[in-house]
Structures are given as C-alpha cells and as structure tokens.
PDB file of C-alpha atoms in Angstrom:
ATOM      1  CA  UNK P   1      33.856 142.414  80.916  1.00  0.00           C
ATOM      2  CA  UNK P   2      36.080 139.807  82.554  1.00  0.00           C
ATOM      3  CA  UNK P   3      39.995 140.027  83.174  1.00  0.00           C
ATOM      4  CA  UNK P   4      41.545 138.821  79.992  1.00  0.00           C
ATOM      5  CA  UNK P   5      44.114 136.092  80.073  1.00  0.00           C
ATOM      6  CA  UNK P   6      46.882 135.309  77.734  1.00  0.00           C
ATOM      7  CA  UNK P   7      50.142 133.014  77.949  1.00  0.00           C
ATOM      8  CA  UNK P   8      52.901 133.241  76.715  1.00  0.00           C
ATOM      9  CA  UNK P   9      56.018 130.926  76.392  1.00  0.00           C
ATOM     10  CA  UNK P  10      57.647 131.382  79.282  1.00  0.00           C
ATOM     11  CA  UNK P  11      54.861 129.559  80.996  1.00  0.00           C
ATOM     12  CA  UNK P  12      53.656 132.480  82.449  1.00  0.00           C
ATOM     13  CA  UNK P  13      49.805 133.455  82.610  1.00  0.00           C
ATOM     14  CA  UNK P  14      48.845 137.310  82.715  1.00  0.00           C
ATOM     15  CA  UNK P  15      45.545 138.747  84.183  1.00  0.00           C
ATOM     16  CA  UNK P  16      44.876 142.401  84.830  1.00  0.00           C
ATOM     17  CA  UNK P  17      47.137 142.412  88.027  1.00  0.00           C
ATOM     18  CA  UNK P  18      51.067 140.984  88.084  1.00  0.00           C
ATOM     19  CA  UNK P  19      51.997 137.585  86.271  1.00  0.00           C
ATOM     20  CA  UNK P  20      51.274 134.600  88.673  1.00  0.00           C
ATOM     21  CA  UNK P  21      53.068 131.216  87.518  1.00  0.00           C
ATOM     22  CA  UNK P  22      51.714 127.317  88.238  1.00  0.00           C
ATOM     23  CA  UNK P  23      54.304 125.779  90.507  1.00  0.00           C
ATOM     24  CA  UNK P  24      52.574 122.279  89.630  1.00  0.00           C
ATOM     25  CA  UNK P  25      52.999 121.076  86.228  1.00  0.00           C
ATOM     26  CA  UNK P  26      55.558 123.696  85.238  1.00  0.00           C
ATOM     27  CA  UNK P  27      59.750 123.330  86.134  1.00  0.00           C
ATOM     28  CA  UNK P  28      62.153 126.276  86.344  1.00  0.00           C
ATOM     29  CA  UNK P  29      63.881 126.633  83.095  1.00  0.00           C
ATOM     30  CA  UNK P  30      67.119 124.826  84.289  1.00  0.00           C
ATOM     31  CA  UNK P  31      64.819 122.098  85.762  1.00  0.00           C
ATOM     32  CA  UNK P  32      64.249 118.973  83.057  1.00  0.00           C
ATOM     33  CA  UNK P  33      60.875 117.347  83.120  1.00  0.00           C
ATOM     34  CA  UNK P  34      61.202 113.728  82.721  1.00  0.00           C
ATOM     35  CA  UNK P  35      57.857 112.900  81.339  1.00  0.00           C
ATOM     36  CA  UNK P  36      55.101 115.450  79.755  1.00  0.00           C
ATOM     37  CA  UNK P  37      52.857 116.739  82.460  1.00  0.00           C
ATOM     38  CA  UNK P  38      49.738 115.528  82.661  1.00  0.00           C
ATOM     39  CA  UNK P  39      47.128 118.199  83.453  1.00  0.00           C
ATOM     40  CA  UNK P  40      43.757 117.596  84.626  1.00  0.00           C
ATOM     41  CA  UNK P  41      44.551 113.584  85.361  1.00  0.00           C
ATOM     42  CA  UNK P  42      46.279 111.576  87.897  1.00  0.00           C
ATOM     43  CA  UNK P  43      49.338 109.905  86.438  1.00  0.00           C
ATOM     44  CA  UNK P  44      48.781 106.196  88.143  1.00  0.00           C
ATOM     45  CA  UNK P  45      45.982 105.047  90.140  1.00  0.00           C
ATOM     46  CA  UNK P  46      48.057 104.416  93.678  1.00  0.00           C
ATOM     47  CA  UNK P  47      48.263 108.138  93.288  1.00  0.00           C
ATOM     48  CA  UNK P  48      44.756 108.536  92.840  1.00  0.00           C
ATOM     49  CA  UNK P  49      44.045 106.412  95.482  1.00  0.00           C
ATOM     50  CA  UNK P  50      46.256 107.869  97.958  1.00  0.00           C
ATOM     51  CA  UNK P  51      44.727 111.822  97.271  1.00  0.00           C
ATOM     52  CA  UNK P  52      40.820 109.691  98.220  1.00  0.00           C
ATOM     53  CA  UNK P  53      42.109 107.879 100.681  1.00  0.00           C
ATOM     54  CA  UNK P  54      43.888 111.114 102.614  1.00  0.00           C
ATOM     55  CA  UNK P  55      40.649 112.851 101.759  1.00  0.00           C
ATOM     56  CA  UNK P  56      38.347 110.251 103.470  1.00  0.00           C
ATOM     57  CA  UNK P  57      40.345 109.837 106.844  1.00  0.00           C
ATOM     58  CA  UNK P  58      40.464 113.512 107.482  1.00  0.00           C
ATOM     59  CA  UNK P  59      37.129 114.701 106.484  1.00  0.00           C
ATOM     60  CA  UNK P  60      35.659 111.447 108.685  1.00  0.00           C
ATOM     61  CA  UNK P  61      37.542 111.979 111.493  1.00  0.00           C
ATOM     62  CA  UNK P  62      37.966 115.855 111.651  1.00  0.00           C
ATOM     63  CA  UNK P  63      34.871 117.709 110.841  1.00  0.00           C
ATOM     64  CA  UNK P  64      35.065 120.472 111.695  1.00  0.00           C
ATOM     65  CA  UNK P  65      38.069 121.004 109.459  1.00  0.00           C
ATOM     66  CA  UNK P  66      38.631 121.892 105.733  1.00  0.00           C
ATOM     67  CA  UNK P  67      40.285 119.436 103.153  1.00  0.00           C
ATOM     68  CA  UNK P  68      41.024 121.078  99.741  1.00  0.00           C
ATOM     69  CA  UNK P  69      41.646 118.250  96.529  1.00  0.00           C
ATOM     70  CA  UNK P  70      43.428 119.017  93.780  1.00  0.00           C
ATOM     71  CA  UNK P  71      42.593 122.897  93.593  1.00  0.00           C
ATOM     72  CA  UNK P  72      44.650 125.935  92.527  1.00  0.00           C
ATOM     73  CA  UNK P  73      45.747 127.794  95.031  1.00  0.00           C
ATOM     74  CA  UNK P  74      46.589 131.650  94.905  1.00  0.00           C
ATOM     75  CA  UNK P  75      48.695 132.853  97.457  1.00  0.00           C
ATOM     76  CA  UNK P  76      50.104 136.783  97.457  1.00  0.00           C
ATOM     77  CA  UNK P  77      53.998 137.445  97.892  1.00  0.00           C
ATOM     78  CA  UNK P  78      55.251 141.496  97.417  1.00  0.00           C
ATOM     79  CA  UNK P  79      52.447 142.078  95.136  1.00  0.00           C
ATOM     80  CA  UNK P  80      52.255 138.984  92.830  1.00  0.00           C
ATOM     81  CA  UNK P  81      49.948 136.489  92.579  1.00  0.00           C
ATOM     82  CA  UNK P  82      51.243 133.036  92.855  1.00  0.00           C
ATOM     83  CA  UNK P  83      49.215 129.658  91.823  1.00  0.00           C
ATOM     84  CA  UNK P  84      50.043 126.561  93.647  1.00  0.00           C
ATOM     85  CA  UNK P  85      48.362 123.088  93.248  1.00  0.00           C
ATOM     86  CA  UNK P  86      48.560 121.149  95.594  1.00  0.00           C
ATOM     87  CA  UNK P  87      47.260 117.396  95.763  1.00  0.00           C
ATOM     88  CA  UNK P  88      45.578 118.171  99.310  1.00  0.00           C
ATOM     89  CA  UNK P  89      45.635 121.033 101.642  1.00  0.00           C
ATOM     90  CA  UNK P  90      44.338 120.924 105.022  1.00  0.00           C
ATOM     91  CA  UNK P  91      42.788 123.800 107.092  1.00  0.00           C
ATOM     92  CA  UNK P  92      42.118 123.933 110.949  1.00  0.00           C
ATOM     93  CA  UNK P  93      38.755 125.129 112.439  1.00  0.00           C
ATOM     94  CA  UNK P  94      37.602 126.472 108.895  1.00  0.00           C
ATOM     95  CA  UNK P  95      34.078 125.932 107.633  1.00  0.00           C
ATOM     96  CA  UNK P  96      32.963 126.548 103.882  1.00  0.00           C
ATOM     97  CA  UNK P  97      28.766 125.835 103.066  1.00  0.00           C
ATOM     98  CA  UNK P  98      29.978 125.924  99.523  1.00  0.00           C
ATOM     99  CA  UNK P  99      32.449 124.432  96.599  1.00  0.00           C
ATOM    100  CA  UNK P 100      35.097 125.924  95.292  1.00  0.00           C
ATOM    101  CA  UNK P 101      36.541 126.029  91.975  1.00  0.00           C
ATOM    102  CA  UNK P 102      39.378 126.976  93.226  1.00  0.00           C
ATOM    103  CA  UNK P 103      41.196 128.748  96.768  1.00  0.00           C
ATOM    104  CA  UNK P 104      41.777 132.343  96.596  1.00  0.00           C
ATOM    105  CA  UNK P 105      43.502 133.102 100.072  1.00  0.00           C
ATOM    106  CA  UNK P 106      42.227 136.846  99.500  1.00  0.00           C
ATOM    107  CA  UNK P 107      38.894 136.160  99.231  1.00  0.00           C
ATOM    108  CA  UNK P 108      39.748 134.497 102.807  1.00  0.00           C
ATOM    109  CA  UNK P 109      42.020 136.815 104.745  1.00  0.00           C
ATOM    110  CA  UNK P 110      45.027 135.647 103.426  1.00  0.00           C
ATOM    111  CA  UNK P 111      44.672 132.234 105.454  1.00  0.00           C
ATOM    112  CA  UNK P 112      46.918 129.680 104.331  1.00  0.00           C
ATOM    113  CA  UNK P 113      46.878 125.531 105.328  1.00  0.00           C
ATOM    114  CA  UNK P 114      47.934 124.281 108.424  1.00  0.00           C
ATOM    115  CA  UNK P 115      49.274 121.577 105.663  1.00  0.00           C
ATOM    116  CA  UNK P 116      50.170 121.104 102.479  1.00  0.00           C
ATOM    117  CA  UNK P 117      50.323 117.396 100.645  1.00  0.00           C
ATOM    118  CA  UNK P 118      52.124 116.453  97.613  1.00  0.00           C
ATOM    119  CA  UNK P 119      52.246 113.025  96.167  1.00  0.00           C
ATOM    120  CA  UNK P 120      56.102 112.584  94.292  1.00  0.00           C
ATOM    121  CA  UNK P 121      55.531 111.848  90.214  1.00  0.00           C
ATOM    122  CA  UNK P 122      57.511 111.548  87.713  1.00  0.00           C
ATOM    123  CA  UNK P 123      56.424 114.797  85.957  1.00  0.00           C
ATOM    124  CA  UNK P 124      56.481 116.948  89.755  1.00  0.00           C
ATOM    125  CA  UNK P 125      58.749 115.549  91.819  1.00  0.00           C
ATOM    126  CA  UNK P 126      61.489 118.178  91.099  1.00  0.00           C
ATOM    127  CA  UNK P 127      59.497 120.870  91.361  1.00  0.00           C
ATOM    128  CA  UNK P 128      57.543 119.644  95.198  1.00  0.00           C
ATOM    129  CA  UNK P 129      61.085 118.963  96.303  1.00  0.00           C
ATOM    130  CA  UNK P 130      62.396 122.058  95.712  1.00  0.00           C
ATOM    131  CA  UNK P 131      60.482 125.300  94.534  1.00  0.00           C
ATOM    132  CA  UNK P 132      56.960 124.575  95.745  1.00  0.00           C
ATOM    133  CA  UNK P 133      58.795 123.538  99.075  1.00  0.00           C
ATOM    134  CA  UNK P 134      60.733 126.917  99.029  1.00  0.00           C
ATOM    135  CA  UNK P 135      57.204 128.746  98.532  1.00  0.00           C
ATOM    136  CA  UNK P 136      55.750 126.999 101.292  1.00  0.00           C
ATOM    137  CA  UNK P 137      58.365 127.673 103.803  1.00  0.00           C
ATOM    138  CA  UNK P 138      57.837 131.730 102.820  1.00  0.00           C
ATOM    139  CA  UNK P 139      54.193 131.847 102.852  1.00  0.00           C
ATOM    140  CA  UNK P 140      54.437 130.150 106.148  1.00  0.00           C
ATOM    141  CA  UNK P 141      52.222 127.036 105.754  1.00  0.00           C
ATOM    142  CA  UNK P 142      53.347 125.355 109.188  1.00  0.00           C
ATOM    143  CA  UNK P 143      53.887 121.425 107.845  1.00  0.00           C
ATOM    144  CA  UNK P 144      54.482 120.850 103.949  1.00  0.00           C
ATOM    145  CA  UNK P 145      54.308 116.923 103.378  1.00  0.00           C
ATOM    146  CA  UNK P 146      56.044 114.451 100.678  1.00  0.00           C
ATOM    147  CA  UNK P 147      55.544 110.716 100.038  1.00  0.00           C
ATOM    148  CA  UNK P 148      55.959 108.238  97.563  1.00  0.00           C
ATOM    149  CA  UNK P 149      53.066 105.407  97.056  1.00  0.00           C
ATOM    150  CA  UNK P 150      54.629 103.704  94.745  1.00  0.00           C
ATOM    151  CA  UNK P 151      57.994 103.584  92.339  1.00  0.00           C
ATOM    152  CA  UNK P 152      58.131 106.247  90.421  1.00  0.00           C
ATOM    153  CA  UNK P 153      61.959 105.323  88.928  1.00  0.00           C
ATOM    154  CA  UNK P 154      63.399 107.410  90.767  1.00  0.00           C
ATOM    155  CA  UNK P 155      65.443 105.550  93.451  1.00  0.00           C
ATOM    156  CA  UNK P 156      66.261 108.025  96.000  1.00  0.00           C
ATOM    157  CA  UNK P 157      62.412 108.645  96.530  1.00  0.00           C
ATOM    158  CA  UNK P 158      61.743 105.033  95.959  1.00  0.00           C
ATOM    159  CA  UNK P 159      58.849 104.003  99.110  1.00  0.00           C
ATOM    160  CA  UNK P 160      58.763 103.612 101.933  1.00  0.00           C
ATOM    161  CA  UNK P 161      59.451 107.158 101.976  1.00  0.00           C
ATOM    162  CA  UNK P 162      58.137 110.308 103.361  1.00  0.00           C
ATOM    163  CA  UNK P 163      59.320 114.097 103.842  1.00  0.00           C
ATOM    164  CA  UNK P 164      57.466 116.483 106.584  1.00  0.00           C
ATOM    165  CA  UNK P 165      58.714 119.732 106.292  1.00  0.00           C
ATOM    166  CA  UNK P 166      58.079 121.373 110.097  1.00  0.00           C
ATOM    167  CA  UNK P 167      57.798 125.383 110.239  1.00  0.00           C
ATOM    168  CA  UNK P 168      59.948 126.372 113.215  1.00  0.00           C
ATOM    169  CA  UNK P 169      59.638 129.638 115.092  1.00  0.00           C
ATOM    170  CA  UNK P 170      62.388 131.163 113.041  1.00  0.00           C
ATOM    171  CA  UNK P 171      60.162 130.509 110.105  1.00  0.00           C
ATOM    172  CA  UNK P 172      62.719 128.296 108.602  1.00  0.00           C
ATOM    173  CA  UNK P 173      61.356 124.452 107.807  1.00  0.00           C
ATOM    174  CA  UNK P 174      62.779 121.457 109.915  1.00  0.00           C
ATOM    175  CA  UNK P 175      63.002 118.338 107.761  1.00  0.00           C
ATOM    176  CA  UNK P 176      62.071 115.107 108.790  1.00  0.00           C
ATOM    177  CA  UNK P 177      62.495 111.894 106.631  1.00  0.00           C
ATOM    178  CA  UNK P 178      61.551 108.303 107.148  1.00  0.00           C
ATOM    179  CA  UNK P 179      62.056 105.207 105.209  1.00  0.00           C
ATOM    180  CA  UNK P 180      60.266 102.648 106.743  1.00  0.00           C
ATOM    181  CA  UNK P 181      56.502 101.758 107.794  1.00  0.00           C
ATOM    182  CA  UNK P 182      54.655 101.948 111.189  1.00  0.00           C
ATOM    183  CA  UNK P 183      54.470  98.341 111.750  1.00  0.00           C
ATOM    184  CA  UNK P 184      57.382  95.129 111.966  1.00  0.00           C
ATOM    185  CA  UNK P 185      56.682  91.744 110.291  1.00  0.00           C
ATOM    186  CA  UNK P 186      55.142  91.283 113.932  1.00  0.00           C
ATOM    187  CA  UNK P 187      52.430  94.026 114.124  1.00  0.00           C
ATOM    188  CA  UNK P 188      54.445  95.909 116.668  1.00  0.00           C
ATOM    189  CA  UNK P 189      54.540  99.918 116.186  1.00  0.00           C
ATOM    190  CA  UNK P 190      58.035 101.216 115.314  1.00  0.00           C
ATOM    191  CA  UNK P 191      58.227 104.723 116.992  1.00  0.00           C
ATOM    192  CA  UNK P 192      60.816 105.542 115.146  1.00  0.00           C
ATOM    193  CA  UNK P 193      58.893 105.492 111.388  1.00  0.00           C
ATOM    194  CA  UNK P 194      57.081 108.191 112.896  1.00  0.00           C
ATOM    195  CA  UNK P 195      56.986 112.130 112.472  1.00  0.00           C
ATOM    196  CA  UNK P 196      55.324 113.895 115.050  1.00  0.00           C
ATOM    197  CA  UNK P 197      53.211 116.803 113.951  1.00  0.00           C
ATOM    198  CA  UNK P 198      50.944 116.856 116.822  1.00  0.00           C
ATOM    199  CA  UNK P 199      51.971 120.144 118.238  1.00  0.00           C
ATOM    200  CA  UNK P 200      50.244 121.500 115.440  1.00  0.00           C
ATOM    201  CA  UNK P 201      47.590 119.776 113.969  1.00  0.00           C
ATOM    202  CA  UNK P 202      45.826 116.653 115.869  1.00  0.00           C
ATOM    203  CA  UNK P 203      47.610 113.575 114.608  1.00  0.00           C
ATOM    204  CA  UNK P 204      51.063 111.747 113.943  1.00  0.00           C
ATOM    205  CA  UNK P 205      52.018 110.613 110.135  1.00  0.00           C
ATOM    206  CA  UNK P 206      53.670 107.444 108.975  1.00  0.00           C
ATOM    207  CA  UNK P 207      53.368 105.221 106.385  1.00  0.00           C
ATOM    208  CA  UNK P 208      51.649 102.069 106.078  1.00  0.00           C
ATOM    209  CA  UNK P 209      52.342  99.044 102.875  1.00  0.00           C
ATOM    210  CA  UNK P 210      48.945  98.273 100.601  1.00  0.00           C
ATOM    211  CA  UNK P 211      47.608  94.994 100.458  1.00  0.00           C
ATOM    212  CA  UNK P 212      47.552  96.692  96.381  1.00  0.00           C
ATOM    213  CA  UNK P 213      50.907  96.141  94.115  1.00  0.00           C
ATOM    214  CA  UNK P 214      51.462  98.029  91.219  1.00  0.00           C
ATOM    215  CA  UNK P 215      51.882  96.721  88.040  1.00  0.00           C
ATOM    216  CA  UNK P 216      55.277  96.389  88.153  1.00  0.00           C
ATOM    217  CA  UNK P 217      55.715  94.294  91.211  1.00  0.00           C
ATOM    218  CA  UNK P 218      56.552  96.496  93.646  1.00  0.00           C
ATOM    219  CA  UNK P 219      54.346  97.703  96.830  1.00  0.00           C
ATOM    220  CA  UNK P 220      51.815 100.563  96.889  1.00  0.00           C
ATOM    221  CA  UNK P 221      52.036 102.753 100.093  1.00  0.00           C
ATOM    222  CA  UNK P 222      49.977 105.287 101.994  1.00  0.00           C
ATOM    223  CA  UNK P 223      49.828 107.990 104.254  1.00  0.00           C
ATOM    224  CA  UNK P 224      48.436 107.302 107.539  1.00  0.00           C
ATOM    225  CA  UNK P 225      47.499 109.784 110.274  1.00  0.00           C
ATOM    226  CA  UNK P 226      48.244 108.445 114.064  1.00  0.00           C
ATOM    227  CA  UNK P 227      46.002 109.198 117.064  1.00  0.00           C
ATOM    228  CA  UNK P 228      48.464 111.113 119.415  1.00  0.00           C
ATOM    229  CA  UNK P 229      47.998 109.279 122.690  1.00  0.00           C
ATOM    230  CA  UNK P 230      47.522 105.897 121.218  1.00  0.00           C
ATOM    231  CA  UNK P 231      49.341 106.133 117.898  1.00  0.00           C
ATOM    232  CA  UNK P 232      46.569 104.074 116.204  1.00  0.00           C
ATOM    233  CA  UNK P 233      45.590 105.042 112.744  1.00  0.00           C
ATOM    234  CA  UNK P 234      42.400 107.080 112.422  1.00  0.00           C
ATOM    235  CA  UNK P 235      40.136 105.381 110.232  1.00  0.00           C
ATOM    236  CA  UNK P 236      38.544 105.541 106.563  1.00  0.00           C
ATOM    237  CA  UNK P 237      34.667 106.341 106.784  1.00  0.00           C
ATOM    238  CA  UNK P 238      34.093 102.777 105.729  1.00  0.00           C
ATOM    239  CA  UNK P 239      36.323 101.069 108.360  1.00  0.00           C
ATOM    240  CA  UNK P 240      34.985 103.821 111.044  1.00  0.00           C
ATOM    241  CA  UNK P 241      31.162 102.282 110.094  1.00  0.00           C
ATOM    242  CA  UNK P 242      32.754  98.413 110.038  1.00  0.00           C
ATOM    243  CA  UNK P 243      34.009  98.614 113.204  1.00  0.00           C
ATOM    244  CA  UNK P 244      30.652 100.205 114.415  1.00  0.00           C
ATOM    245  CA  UNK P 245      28.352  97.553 112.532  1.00  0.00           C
ATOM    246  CA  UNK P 246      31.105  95.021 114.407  1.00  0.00           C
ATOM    247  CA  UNK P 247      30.315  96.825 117.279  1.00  0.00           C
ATOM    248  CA  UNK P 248      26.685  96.952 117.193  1.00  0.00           C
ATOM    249  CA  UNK P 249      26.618  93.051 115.976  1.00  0.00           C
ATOM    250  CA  UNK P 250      28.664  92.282 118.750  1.00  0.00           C
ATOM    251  CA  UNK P 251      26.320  94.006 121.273  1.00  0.00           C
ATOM    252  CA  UNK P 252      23.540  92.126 119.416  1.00  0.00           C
ATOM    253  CA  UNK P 253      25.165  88.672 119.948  1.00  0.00           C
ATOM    254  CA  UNK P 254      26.097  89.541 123.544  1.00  0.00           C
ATOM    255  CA  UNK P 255      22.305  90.286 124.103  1.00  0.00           C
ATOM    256  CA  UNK P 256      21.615  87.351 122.424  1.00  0.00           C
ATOM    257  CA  UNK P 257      23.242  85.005 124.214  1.00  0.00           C
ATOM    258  CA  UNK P 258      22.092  86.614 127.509  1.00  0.00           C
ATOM    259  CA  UNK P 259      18.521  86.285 126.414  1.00  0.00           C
ATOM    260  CA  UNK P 260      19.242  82.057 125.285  1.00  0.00           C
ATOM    261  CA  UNK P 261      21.100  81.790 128.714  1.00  0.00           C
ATOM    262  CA  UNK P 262      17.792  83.643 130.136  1.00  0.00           C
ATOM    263  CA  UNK P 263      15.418  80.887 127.881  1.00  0.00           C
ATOM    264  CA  UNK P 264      17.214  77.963 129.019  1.00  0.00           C
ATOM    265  CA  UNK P 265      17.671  78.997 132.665  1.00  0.00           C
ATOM    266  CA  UNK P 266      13.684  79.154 132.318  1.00  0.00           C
ATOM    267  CA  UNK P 267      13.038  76.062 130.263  1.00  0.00           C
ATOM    268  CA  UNK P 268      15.499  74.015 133.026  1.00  0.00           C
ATOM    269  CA  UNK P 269      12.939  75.389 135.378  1.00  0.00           C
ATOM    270  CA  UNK P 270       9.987  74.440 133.807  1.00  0.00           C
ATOM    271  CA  UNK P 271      11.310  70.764 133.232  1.00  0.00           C
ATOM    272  CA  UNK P 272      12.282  70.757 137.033  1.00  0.00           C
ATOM    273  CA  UNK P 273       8.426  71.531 137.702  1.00  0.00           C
ATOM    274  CA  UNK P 274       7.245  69.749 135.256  1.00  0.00           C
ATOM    275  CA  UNK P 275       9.063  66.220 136.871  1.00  0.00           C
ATOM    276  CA  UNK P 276       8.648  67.737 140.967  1.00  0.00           C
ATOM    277  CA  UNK P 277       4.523  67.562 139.754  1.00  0.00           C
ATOM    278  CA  UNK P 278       4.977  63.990 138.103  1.00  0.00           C
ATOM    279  CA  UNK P 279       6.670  62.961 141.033  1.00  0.00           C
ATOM    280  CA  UNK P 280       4.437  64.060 143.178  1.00  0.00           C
ATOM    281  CA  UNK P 281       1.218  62.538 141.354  1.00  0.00           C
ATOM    282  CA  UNK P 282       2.659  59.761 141.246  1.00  0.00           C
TER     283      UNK P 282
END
C-alpha cells in the first residue's frame, strides 16, 4: 500500500516520514497573499512565455545539461522533507533518458541546481523574495535568480528588474540587482546591466525589452543568457536554425553568383570567338 497523505490547515502535507511544506503557492502565516494562488496555471502569458523561452535557449545551447520546468522539488534539511517549486532549475553535466514527475534530490544523491529561476507574481513574489531565497542559500544552490517580465503592481519590482543571488565561499548569498536592459537606444551593450555568473555556470544574465506589450501598456521583458567572451545572447532553437538557413542561403547565393560570374566569363568568350571566326571568314 502507498504512503498516505493528508493536509491539514496549516498548509502542511504529511506522508509517512516528517511534514514537508510547498514554499510556492503557500506564504508564512504573517505573510499576506495579495491574490489567490493559482495552482497548476501560469498567472499571465509573459510569464508563460518567459519559463519557454528560458527553457529553449538553455536546452539548445547546452546539451549536455539538465533544465527542470515547473516541477516540485524535494530537498532534505535535519531530517525533513522540504518541497520547492521552482519555475526552472538548471543542472550542470547531468543527463536523465527519462521524465520526471517530479525531482527527488534523494533519488539523485542529494544533488541540487547549479540554479534556481523564479519569475516575480503577484501571488509569489513575497515568498521567492524572502523564504524560498532563505532555503536556497542553506541548501546551497550556488545562483538563485529573480526577474520581473512584466508589471505585476508592485512598483519596487516593477521591470526592468532582476535579482541574482551569488553563493559565496562562506555559503552566504551575494546579491546583485539591475534595473536596466543590455542594450542603449543605440544597440550598444551596457556592461553595467550585466551580472556575471560565469565563474559558475557558462553564461552572463541580463535582461532584454519584448517587441510584446502587455495588456496594460507597459513592456514585457526577458531573461537573456550572455556568451562570456563576446557577451552576445545565446540563441532560441528557432533563431539558432534562422541564422543557419541565413547562413546556408547565403553560401548558396555566394556560389551562385560565382557560378553566373563563371557563365558569363564563358559566354564573353564564346562571343569573342564567335566574332575572331566572322572576322576572319570574312
């Protein structure tokens, strides 16, 4: 027979082992929520967007590399079993042939992310700012990151903004905050709207403006992830296969153009023989 599971109203779920608590959807008693959670749903579509679009540019350009959506997590502290979800976790050199349903860090040597992402909503925001941030600085997960992609109301956390939380070697997290995006009204990179994480996984993060707006007006941002040398963005799957269709196209014209330059080199020739015989004959 499987472990039974009750809860009660404290918000806390029981198995056969200790109580383990969501730190998602679920605020410290003191905390207020400002809207109902909404479980099992995204709350606006620039926040479903940004999850897919994090998703994409890692899993393209890293492959070798684990991204986790949406999942609970279960992480052990003194003996009790504690469920985070995070929007996306991220884990180095590790290599699954299956699903999940969800990520059980025993079932894996206790291995936690090289990152944690959370995407600020109205009904979380309190709770990735503080407690889930305070969990992830004691179970060690080396960079725990926080962005807005759109206005969620709340105008401290109003975009462009985004939090990376930086494990030092005390253990203790160093906290980094930008408001601002990678580019100027020019297209010039501004070094100093970005965080550099590079040390410990491959990439920089910033922030880049949609070409999206949200319903009420105001821009849509996202996470980008910075080669470290060139502090480009990596790419989406679909702009890594434009740019090598624009590649290959460009190739294609190039030997086209070589083989007309070829065809009318030739024809010139022929022409040129054509009138040295006429001339000759005549």
């Amino acid at each position: 027979m499987g472990n039974k599971v009750s809860e009660n109203n404290s918000g806390y779920t029981n198995t056969m082992t200790k109580p383990f608590k969501s730190t998602r959807h679920a605020a410290p008693p003191e905390t207020p929520i400002h809207e109902p959670p909404r479980l099992g749903r995204r709350e606006s579509e620039p926040h479903s967007l940004g999850i897919h679009r994090i998703y994409d540019i890692l899993s393209t350009n890293f492959p070798n590399d684990r991204v986790i959506i949406d999942l609970h997590h279960y992480f052990y502290l003194e003996g009790e079993k504690i469920d985070i979800q995070f929007d996306l976790t991220y884990f180095k050199n590790f290599k699954l042939a299956h699903t999940l349903s969800s990520y059980d860090s025993m079932k894996f040597d206790k291995k936690v992310p090289v990152m944690a992402i959370n995407i600020l909503s109205k009904s979380t925001y309190l709770k990735d700012l503080g407690y889930t941030r305070d969990l992830c600085q004691t179970l060690k997960i080396p960079i725990y990151v926080l962005f807005s992609t759109h206005n969620i109301s709340i105008s401290l956390y109003k975009p462009p903004f985004l939090r990376v939380h930086i494990l030092n070697e005390q253990g203790k997290y160093k906290e980094i905050t930008i408001r601002g995006e990678l580019y100027d009204e020019d297209g010039r990179i501004l070094e100093k709207n970005i965080i550099d994480t590079s040390q410990i996984v491959p990439f920089k993060l910033s922030l880049m403006k949609s070409e999206l707006i949200h319903e009420d007006g105001s821009p849509n941002y996202y996470l980008v992830f910075l080669d470290p040398v060139t502090n480009k963005p990596f790419p989406t799957r679909s702009e890594l296969e434009k740019a090598r269709a624009d590649k290959e196209k460009a190739r294609a014209d190039k030997e086209k153009a070589r083989a007309d330059k070829e065809k009318a080199r030739a024809d010139q020739l022929e022409r040129m023989l054509e009138e040295y015989k006429q001339k000759k004959n005549a």
